[in-house]
Tab-separated table of C-alpha atoms in Angstrom:
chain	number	residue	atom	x	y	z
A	1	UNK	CA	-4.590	-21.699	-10.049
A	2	UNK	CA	-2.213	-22.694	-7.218
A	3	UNK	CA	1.388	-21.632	-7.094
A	4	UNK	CA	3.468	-24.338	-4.795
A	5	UNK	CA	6.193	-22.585	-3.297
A	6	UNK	CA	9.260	-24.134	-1.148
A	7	UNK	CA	9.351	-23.132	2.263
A	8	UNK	CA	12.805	-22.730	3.689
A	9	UNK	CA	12.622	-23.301	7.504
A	10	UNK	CA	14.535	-21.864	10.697
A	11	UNK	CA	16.205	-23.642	13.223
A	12	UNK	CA	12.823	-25.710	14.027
A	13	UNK	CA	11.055	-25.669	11.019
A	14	UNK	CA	11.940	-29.007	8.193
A	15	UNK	CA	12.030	-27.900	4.665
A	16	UNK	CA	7.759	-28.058	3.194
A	17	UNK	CA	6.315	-26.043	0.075
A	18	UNK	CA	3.054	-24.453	0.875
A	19	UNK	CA	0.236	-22.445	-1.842
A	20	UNK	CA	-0.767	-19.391	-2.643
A	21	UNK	CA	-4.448	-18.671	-4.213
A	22	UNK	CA	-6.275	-17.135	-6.148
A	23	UNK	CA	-3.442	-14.745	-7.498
A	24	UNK	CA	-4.604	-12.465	-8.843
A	25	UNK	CA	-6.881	-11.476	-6.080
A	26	UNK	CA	-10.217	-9.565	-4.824
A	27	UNK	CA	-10.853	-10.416	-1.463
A	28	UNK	CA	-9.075	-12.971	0.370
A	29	UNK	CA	-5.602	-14.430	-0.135
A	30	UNK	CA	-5.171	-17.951	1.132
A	31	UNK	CA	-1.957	-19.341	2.077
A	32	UNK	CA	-1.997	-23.498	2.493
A	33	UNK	CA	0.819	-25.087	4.204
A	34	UNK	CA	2.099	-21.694	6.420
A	35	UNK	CA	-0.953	-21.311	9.136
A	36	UNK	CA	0.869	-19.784	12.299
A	37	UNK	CA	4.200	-18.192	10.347
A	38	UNK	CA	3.861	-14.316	10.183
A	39	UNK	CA	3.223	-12.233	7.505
A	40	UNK	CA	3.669	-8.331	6.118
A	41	UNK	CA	2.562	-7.490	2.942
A	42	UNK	CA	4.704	-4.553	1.146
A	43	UNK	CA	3.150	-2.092	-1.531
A	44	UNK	CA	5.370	-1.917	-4.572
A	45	UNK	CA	7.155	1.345	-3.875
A	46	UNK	CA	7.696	0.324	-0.191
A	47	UNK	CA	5.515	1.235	2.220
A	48	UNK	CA	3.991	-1.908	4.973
A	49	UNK	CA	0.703	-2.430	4.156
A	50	UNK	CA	-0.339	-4.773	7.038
A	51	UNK	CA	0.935	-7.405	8.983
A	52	UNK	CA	-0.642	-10.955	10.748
A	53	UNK	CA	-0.410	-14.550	11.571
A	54	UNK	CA	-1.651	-16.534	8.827
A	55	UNK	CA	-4.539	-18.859	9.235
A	56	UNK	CA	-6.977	-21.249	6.727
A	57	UNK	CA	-8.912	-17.965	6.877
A	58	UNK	CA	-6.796	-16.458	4.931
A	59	UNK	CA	-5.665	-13.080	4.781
A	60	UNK	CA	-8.320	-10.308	3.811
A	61	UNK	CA	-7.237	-7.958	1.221
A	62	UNK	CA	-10.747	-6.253	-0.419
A	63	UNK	CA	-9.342	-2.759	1.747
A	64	UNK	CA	-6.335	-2.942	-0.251
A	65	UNK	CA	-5.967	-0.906	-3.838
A	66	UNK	CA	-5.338	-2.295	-6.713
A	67	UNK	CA	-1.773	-3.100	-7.478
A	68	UNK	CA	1.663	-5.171	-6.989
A	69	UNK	CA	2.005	-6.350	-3.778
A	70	UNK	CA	4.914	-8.303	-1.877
A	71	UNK	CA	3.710	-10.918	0.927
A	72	UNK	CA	6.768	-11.532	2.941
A	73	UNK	CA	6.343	-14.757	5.352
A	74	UNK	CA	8.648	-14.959	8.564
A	75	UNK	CA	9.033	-18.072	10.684
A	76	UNK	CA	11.236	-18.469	13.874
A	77	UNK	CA	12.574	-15.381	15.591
A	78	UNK	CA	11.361	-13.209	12.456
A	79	UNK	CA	13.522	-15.030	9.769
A	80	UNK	CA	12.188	-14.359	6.259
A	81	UNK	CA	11.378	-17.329	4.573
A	82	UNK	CA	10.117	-16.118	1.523
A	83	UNK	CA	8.864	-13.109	-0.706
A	84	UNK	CA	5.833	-13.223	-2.711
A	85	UNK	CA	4.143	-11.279	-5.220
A	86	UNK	CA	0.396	-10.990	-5.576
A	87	UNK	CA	-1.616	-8.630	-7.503
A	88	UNK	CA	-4.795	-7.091	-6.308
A	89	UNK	CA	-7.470	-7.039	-8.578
């Protein structure tokens, strides 16, 4: 099911919420609402993962292990928005 989350913006951005599905996930991570803000995603203990733009193709995650993962979204001039966590199935 979809989680809405509110989406703080920068200097250009208005305030918007945006979703995250599925959670927990196999293959692909979709992220409605945040297409062109950047992303990392951060293994539990710390160490980046992988890092993009995100897009309604969502973000492709079947080379990942299972686990806790953080999703941290960026928007103008790499301000963090916003930490999520997922869990890989």
């Amino acid at each position: 099911f979809p989680v809405t989350i509110a989406r703080f913006g920068g200097l250009n951005e208005s305030l918007t919420g945006f979703q995250i599905y599925p959670n927990p996930v196999e293959a692909r991570l979709y992220i409605t609402g945040g297409e062109g803000l950047a992303y990392q995603i951060v293994a539990l203990n710390g160490p980046l993962v992988t890092t993009g733009i995100i897009s309604a193709e969502g973000l492709v995650l079947e080379n990942l292990y299972q686990g806790i993962y953080f999703v941290k979204i960026s928007g103008n001039f790499n301000q963090e928005i916003t930490t999520l966590k997922i869990i890989k199935l």
